[in-house]
Short mmCIF file of C-alpha atoms in Angstrom, two decimals:
data_model
loop_
_atom_site.label_atom_id
_atom_site.label_comp_id
_atom_site.label_asym_id
_atom_site.label_seq_id
_atom_site.Cartn_x
_atom_site.Cartn_y
_atom_site.Cartn_z
CA MET A 735 -17.24 24.49 -0.87
CA ASN A 736 -16.63 27.21 -3.17
CA THR A 737 -17.02 26.54 -6.98
CA GLU A 738 -13.23 26.42 -7.73
CA THR A 739 -12.83 23.84 -5.00
CA GLN A 740 -15.75 21.82 -6.01
CA THR A 741 -14.42 21.80 -9.72
CA ALA A 742 -11.14 20.61 -8.56
CA SER A 743 -12.78 17.78 -6.53
CA ASP A 744 -14.88 16.92 -9.58
CA PHE A 745 -11.85 16.58 -11.57
CA GLU A 746 -10.27 13.96 -9.23
CA PHE A 747 -13.64 12.06 -9.09
CA PHE A 748 -13.92 11.78 -12.75
CA ILE A 749 -10.19 10.77 -13.08
CA LEU A 750 -10.73 8.01 -10.56
CA LEU A 751 -14.01 7.01 -12.47
CA ALA A 752 -11.94 6.80 -15.71
CA LYS A 753 -9.33 4.65 -14.29
CA LEU A 754 -11.51 2.36 -12.44
CA ARG A 755 -14.58 2.25 -15.16
CA SER A 756 -16.95 1.72 -12.36
CA LEU A 757 -19.19 3.88 -10.33
CA SER A 758 -19.27 1.46 -7.40
CA GLY A 759 -15.53 1.43 -7.57
CA ALA A 760 -15.12 5.07 -7.53
CA ALA A 761 -17.59 5.14 -4.77
CA ARG A 762 -15.78 2.60 -2.53
CA ALA A 763 -12.53 4.40 -3.23
CA LEU A 764 -13.87 7.77 -1.95
CA ASP A 765 -16.22 6.35 0.77
CA LEU A 766 -19.31 7.47 -0.93
CA SER A 767 -22.45 5.52 -1.54
CA PRO A 768 -23.22 4.32 -4.91
CA PRO A 769 -26.41 6.56 -5.21
CA ALA A 770 -23.99 9.33 -4.27
CA ALA A 771 -21.34 8.74 -6.83
CA THR A 772 -24.19 8.36 -9.32
CA LYS A 773 -25.70 11.87 -8.32
CA ARG A 774 -22.28 13.53 -8.40
CA LEU A 775 -21.64 12.19 -12.15
CA GLY A 776 -25.08 13.75 -12.89
CA VAL A 777 -24.38 17.00 -11.49
CA ILE A 778 -21.20 17.26 -13.63
CA GLU A 779 -22.86 16.03 -16.55
CA GLN A 780 -25.81 18.43 -16.07
CA ARG A 781 -23.41 21.38 -15.37
CA LEU A 782 -21.80 20.70 -18.82
CA GLY A 783 -24.83 19.89 -20.69
CA VAL A 784 -23.29 16.52 -22.16
CA ARG A 785 -23.17 12.97 -21.38
CA LEU A 786 -19.47 12.13 -20.10
CA VAL A 787 -20.04 8.30 -19.80
CA ASN A 788 -22.07 5.42 -21.12
CA ARG A 789 -23.34 3.21 -18.38
CA THR A 790 -23.91 -0.52 -18.28
CA THR A 791 -24.87 -2.65 -15.13
CA ARG A 792 -21.15 -3.73 -14.96
CA SER A 793 -19.04 -0.78 -16.04
CA VAL A 794 -18.89 2.66 -17.64
CA SER A 795 -16.96 3.89 -20.77
CA LEU A 796 -16.22 7.49 -21.79
CA THR A 797 -18.03 9.28 -24.38
CA PRO A 798 -15.78 11.49 -26.91
CA GLU A 799 -16.89 14.32 -24.65
CA GLY A 800 -15.73 12.24 -21.44
CA GLU A 801 -12.37 11.75 -22.99
CA THR A 802 -11.80 15.53 -23.70
CA TYR A 803 -12.72 16.08 -20.14
CA LEU A 804 -10.63 13.37 -18.82
CA ARG A 805 -7.86 14.86 -20.86
CA TYR A 806 -8.08 18.33 -19.47
CA ALA A 807 -8.84 17.15 -15.82
CA SER A 808 -5.71 15.05 -15.77
CA GLN A 809 -3.58 18.00 -17.05
CA ILE A 810 -4.98 20.35 -14.60
CA VAL A 811 -4.93 18.09 -11.55
CA GLY A 812 -1.11 16.93 -12.48
CA GLN A 813 -0.19 20.67 -12.78
CA VAL A 814 -1.84 21.58 -9.42
CA ARG A 815 0.19 18.80 -7.73
CA GLU A 816 3.40 19.65 -9.50
CA MET A 817 3.08 23.13 -8.28
CA GLU A 818 2.28 21.95 -4.81
CA GLU A 819 5.22 19.82 -4.72
CA ALA A 820 7.49 22.35 -6.36
CA ILE A 821 6.44 24.72 -3.54
CA SER A 822 6.40 22.35 -0.49
CA GLY A 823 8.41 19.04 -1.60
CA ALA A 824 11.92 20.67 -0.69
CA ARG A 825 10.71 21.13 2.93
CA ARG A 826 8.67 18.22 3.69
CA ASP A 827 8.77 14.36 3.09
CA PRO A 828 6.53 12.72 0.53
CA GLN A 829 2.98 11.77 1.63
CA GLY A 830 -0.24 10.48 0.59
CA LEU A 831 -1.54 7.24 -1.05
CA LEU A 832 0.97 5.13 -3.19
CA ARG A 833 -0.58 1.96 -4.80
CA ILE A 834 1.98 -0.82 -5.75
CA ASN A 835 1.57 -4.00 -7.54
CA ALA A 836 4.15 -7.09 -7.65
CA THR A 837 4.30 -10.80 -8.63
CA LEU A 838 3.06 -12.89 -6.15
CA GLY A 839 6.19 -14.72 -4.84
CA PHE A 840 8.80 -12.18 -5.42
CA GLY A 841 6.49 -9.55 -4.27
CA ARG A 842 6.03 -11.39 -0.86
CA THR A 843 9.54 -12.34 -0.08
CA SER A 844 11.38 -9.56 -1.61
CA ILE A 845 9.27 -6.43 -2.02
CA ALA A 846 7.28 -6.50 0.95
CA PRO A 847 10.28 -6.27 3.27
CA LEU A 848 11.21 -3.21 1.43
CA VAL A 849 7.94 -1.69 1.61
CA SER A 850 8.21 -2.35 5.32
CA GLU A 851 11.44 -0.29 5.33
CA PHE A 852 10.15 2.58 3.07
CA ALA A 853 7.11 2.88 5.46
CA LYS A 854 9.28 3.59 8.34
CA ARG A 855 11.51 6.02 6.48
CA TYR A 856 8.33 8.01 5.18
CA PRO A 857 5.76 7.63 7.65
CA SER A 858 3.42 10.14 5.83
CA VAL A 859 2.95 7.99 2.78
CA GLU A 860 0.14 5.29 3.03
CA VAL A 861 1.12 2.27 0.82
CA GLN A 862 -1.44 -0.19 -0.60
CA PHE A 863 0.70 -3.12 -1.72
CA GLU A 864 -1.21 -6.03 -3.75
CA VAL A 865 0.57 -9.23 -5.35
CA THR A 866 -1.04 -10.94 -8.29
CA ASP A 867 0.01 -14.19 -10.10
CA ARG A 868 -0.80 -12.18 -13.38
CA PRO A 869 -0.05 -8.79 -14.94
CA VAL A 870 -2.55 -5.97 -13.90
CA ASP A 871 -3.90 -3.21 -15.99
CA LEU A 872 -2.08 -0.33 -14.01
CA ILE A 873 -4.51 2.42 -15.35
CA GLU A 874 -7.65 0.49 -14.87
CA GLY A 875 -6.55 -0.79 -11.54
CA ALA A 876 -5.48 2.57 -10.50
CA PHE A 877 -1.99 1.61 -9.57
CA ASP A 878 0.89 4.06 -9.46
CA MET A 879 3.32 1.42 -10.35
CA ALA A 880 4.05 -2.36 -10.95
CA ILE A 881 7.12 -4.48 -10.29
CA ARG A 882 7.75 -7.20 -12.68
CA PHE A 883 10.36 -9.32 -14.46
CA GLY A 884 10.44 -9.10 -18.09
CA GLU A 885 9.63 -6.78 -21.01
CA LEU A 886 7.32 -3.69 -21.06
CA PRO A 887 3.73 -5.40 -21.12
CA ASP A 888 1.97 -2.15 -22.41
CA SER A 889 2.75 0.62 -24.88
CA ARG A 890 1.05 2.99 -22.49
CA LEU A 891 3.67 2.33 -19.83
CA SER A 892 7.06 3.66 -19.26
CA ALA A 893 9.64 1.70 -17.33
CA ARG A 894 12.81 1.92 -15.36
CA ARG A 895 15.24 -0.92 -14.72
CA ILE A 896 15.85 -2.01 -11.15
CA MET A 897 18.06 -4.82 -11.98
CA SER A 898 19.81 -6.81 -14.67
CA ASN A 899 18.80 -10.38 -14.22
CA ARG A 900 20.39 -13.20 -16.89
CA ARG A 901 18.73 -16.62 -17.08
CA PHE A 902 20.44 -19.94 -17.27
CA LEU A 903 19.87 -23.54 -17.58
CA CYS A 904 21.10 -25.54 -14.68
CA ALA A 905 20.64 -29.02 -13.07
CA SER A 906 21.90 -30.57 -9.91
CA PRO A 907 25.27 -32.78 -9.72
CA LYS A 908 22.99 -35.63 -8.92
CA TYR A 909 21.05 -35.18 -12.09
CA LEU A 910 23.85 -34.80 -14.42
CA GLU A 911 25.65 -37.78 -12.86
CA LYS A 912 22.88 -39.90 -13.70
CA TYR A 913 21.74 -38.58 -16.98
CA GLY A 914 24.86 -37.05 -18.29
CA THR A 915 25.35 -33.32 -19.55
CA PRO A 916 23.83 -31.80 -22.63
CA GLU A 917 26.37 -30.62 -25.21
CA ARG A 918 24.04 -28.99 -27.59
CA VAL A 919 20.98 -27.20 -27.25
CA GLU A 920 19.23 -29.96 -29.46
CA ASP A 921 20.29 -32.48 -26.73
CA LEU A 922 17.71 -30.98 -24.28
CA ALA A 923 14.93 -32.71 -26.13
CA GLN A 924 16.11 -35.87 -24.97
CA HIS A 925 16.39 -35.01 -21.30
CA ARG A 926 14.20 -34.56 -18.33
CA CYS A 927 13.37 -30.90 -17.95
CA ILE A 928 11.40 -29.17 -15.28
CA ILE A 929 8.91 -26.79 -16.75
CA HIS A 930 7.71 -23.62 -15.05
CA ARG A 931 4.30 -22.62 -16.30
CA GLN A 932 4.11 -18.82 -16.78
CA ASN A 933 1.09 -16.86 -17.92
CA ASP A 934 0.27 -17.62 -21.40
CA ASP A 935 3.59 -19.12 -22.38
CA ALA A 936 3.66 -22.16 -24.64
CA TYR A 937 3.75 -25.27 -22.71
CA GLY A 938 7.28 -26.74 -22.87
CA VAL A 939 8.82 -24.37 -25.62
CA TRP A 940 12.14 -22.82 -24.26
CA ARG A 941 13.57 -20.00 -26.12
CA TYR A 942 17.24 -19.08 -26.72
CA ILE A 943 19.18 -16.52 -28.70
CA VAL A 944 21.25 -17.11 -31.71
CA ASN A 945 22.90 -14.16 -33.59
CA ASP A 946 20.14 -11.90 -32.18
CA HIS A 947 17.39 -14.13 -33.48
CA ILE A 948 15.03 -15.95 -31.04
CA GLU A 949 14.91 -19.68 -31.69
CA ALA A 950 12.95 -22.44 -29.69
CA ILE A 951 13.06 -25.93 -28.78
CA LYS A 952 10.30 -28.23 -27.36
CA VAL A 953 11.17 -29.95 -24.14
CA LYS A 954 9.34 -32.63 -21.93
CA GLY A 955 9.46 -33.68 -18.46
CA ALA A 956 7.39 -35.33 -15.59
CA LEU A 957 7.27 -32.20 -13.55
CA SER A 958 5.71 -28.92 -14.03
CA SER A 959 4.49 -26.13 -11.72
CA ASN A 960 3.48 -22.16 -11.76
CA ASP A 961 5.35 -21.56 -8.64
CA GLY A 962 9.16 -20.73 -9.22
CA ASP A 963 10.18 -21.93 -5.69
CA ILE A 964 8.60 -25.39 -6.36
CA VAL A 965 10.50 -25.88 -9.61
CA LEU A 966 13.77 -24.58 -8.16
CA ARG A 967 13.29 -27.19 -5.22
CA TRP A 968 12.71 -29.95 -7.81
CA ALA A 969 15.78 -28.89 -9.70
CA LEU A 970 17.60 -29.11 -6.40
CA GLU A 971 16.53 -32.53 -5.51
CA GLY A 972 17.90 -33.85 -8.92
CA HIS A 973 14.63 -34.22 -11.10
CA GLY A 974 15.64 -32.39 -14.29
CA ILE A 975 17.04 -29.34 -16.05
CA LEU A 976 15.47 -25.88 -15.28
CA ILE A 977 15.44 -22.57 -16.69
CA ARG A 978 16.01 -20.24 -13.69
CA SER A 979 17.10 -16.48 -13.36
CA GLU A 980 20.44 -15.21 -11.90
CA TRP A 981 18.42 -14.07 -8.90
CA ASP A 982 17.37 -17.23 -7.70
CA LEU A 983 20.44 -19.41 -8.99
CA ALA A 984 23.40 -17.34 -7.77
CA LYS A 985 23.82 -18.74 -4.23
CA TYR A 986 23.32 -22.49 -5.40
CA VAL A 987 25.74 -22.23 -8.19
CA GLN A 988 28.29 -20.68 -5.84
CA SER A 989 27.80 -23.57 -3.36
CA GLY A 990 27.93 -26.11 -5.89
CA ARG A 991 24.40 -27.56 -5.45
CA LEU A 992 23.36 -26.70 -8.74
CA HIS A 993 25.54 -26.46 -12.04
CA LEU A 994 25.04 -24.47 -15.22
CA VAL A 995 23.84 -26.30 -18.22
CA LEU A 996 25.28 -25.01 -21.79
CA PRO A 997 26.38 -22.09 -20.08
CA ASN A 998 27.50 -20.14 -23.15
CA THR A 999 23.66 -20.48 -24.40
CA VAL A 1000 22.13 -17.03 -24.33
CA LEU A 1001 18.58 -17.24 -22.81
CA PRO A 1002 16.03 -13.85 -22.89
CA SER A 1003 16.79 -11.95 -19.81
CA ALA A 1004 14.47 -11.53 -16.81
CA ASP A 1005 15.51 -8.01 -15.85
CA LEU A 1006 13.49 -6.44 -13.06
CA PHE A 1007 11.63 -3.41 -14.10
CA VAL A 1008 9.28 -0.93 -12.26
CA TYR A 1009 6.43 0.19 -14.69
CA TYR A 1010 4.14 3.30 -14.38
CA SER A 1011 1.73 4.81 -16.43
CA ARG A 1012 2.87 7.57 -19.08
CA GLN A 1013 -0.53 9.28 -18.84
CA LYS A 1014 0.16 10.92 -15.39
CA ASN A 1015 3.03 12.56 -13.76
CA GLN A 1016 4.86 10.69 -11.07
CA THR A 1017 4.36 11.99 -7.72
CA ALA A 1018 7.02 12.79 -5.09
CA ARG A 1019 6.20 9.52 -3.23
CA ALA A 1020 6.32 7.33 -6.35
CA ARG A 1021 9.68 8.87 -7.42
CA ALA A 1022 10.95 8.29 -3.64
CA PHE A 1023 9.79 4.54 -3.86
CA ILE A 1024 11.36 3.89 -7.21
CA ASP A 1025 14.74 5.62 -6.18
CA PHE A 1026 14.66 3.54 -2.97
CA LEU A 1027 14.04 0.15 -4.88
CA ILE A 1028 16.89 0.99 -7.16
CA SER A 1029 19.11 1.79 -4.10
CA ARG A 1030 18.36 -1.58 -2.58
CA PHE A 1031 19.02 -3.56 -5.61
CA GLN A 1032 22.38 -2.37 -6.19
CA ALA A 1033 24.38 -5.56 -6.63
CA PRO A 1034 21.91 -7.84 -4.72
CA PHE A 1035 23.84 -11.00 -5.45
CA THR A 1036 27.27 -12.08 -6.93
CA PRO A 1037 26.93 -12.59 -10.61
CA VAL A 1038 26.95 -16.18 -11.87
CA GLU A 1039 30.12 -16.81 -13.66
CA THR A 1040 30.20 -18.91 -16.89
CA GLY A 1041 33.27 -20.22 -18.55
CA VAL A 1042 33.26 -17.17 -20.74
CA GLU A 1043 33.88 -14.62 -17.97
CA THR A 1044 36.50 -16.80 -16.23
CA ARG A 1045 38.44 -17.31 -19.30
CA GLU A 1046 38.24 -13.65 -20.09
CA ARG A 1047 39.63 -12.80 -16.70
CA LYS A 1048 42.57 -15.01 -17.08
CA LYS A 1049 43.27 -13.44 -20.53
CA ARG A 1050 43.46 -9.90 -18.72
CA SER A 1051 45.50 -11.11 -15.65
CA PRO A 1052 49.21 -10.24 -15.72
CA ARG A 1053 51.58 -13.38 -15.97
CA LYS A 1054 53.80 -13.73 -13.03
#
């Protein structure tokens, strides 16, 4: 291997090491033995005459010289990849490794089938798809992207919106017949509410928007779960009032199995985003997958109608 090729290979090795913060993790990713990875780092440091990382038994952290090396290495590798894609991208399909993360339930039921479709369309792309119940650190986890509902979790990330997705209060007709329909947000405190526990959200605190300000109300109920499918099933069975996104609700509202509660109350939305690191240039395969996702989520459901939309349409309709 000539000097230029070895240097380029060292750049990619060090970028991976910096992402994973682990020599053993970098060794596994590159199919090296841990001693071989340690030796490789030592050779780079010896050539430069400086220490690039501080090592502990569990992880590594970059020295100031390591941060400088990483910055230049990332720029050079990114520019080389851009150059290669600019030259060859027009005549070949995307190829290489693509690492994607998504939420557990949504990833399994909705994203995994799309990964299957994408893999058939782009057989030269190797996809590693992981689902987790909590958000991941894209940079430390060496993921190309994560698919998540809600706001940007990290200032180091950029995002593209895949789908707008409002959230509503809802309940089954059976529940509303038995316990009545709330007329004001404050009435929710007296109702049986089904609580979906998510990450570190305060338990039983529901937020809503009034004049661009976030307000909160404490609710209670006999049932709670961290699984969205479970709480939706409980709402369908008449156990209480639930907050759920349009993605989950639309078909049940249209069939009459669930009714909107306080439909004009505005809740924080749960728009679907794909997040990716600002620190590296997107590859052709990552751009292809994001474009593919967005095309598949064009109007994925018939929007839920509230009384506001219906009244507005009647106003605009010409009188006969």
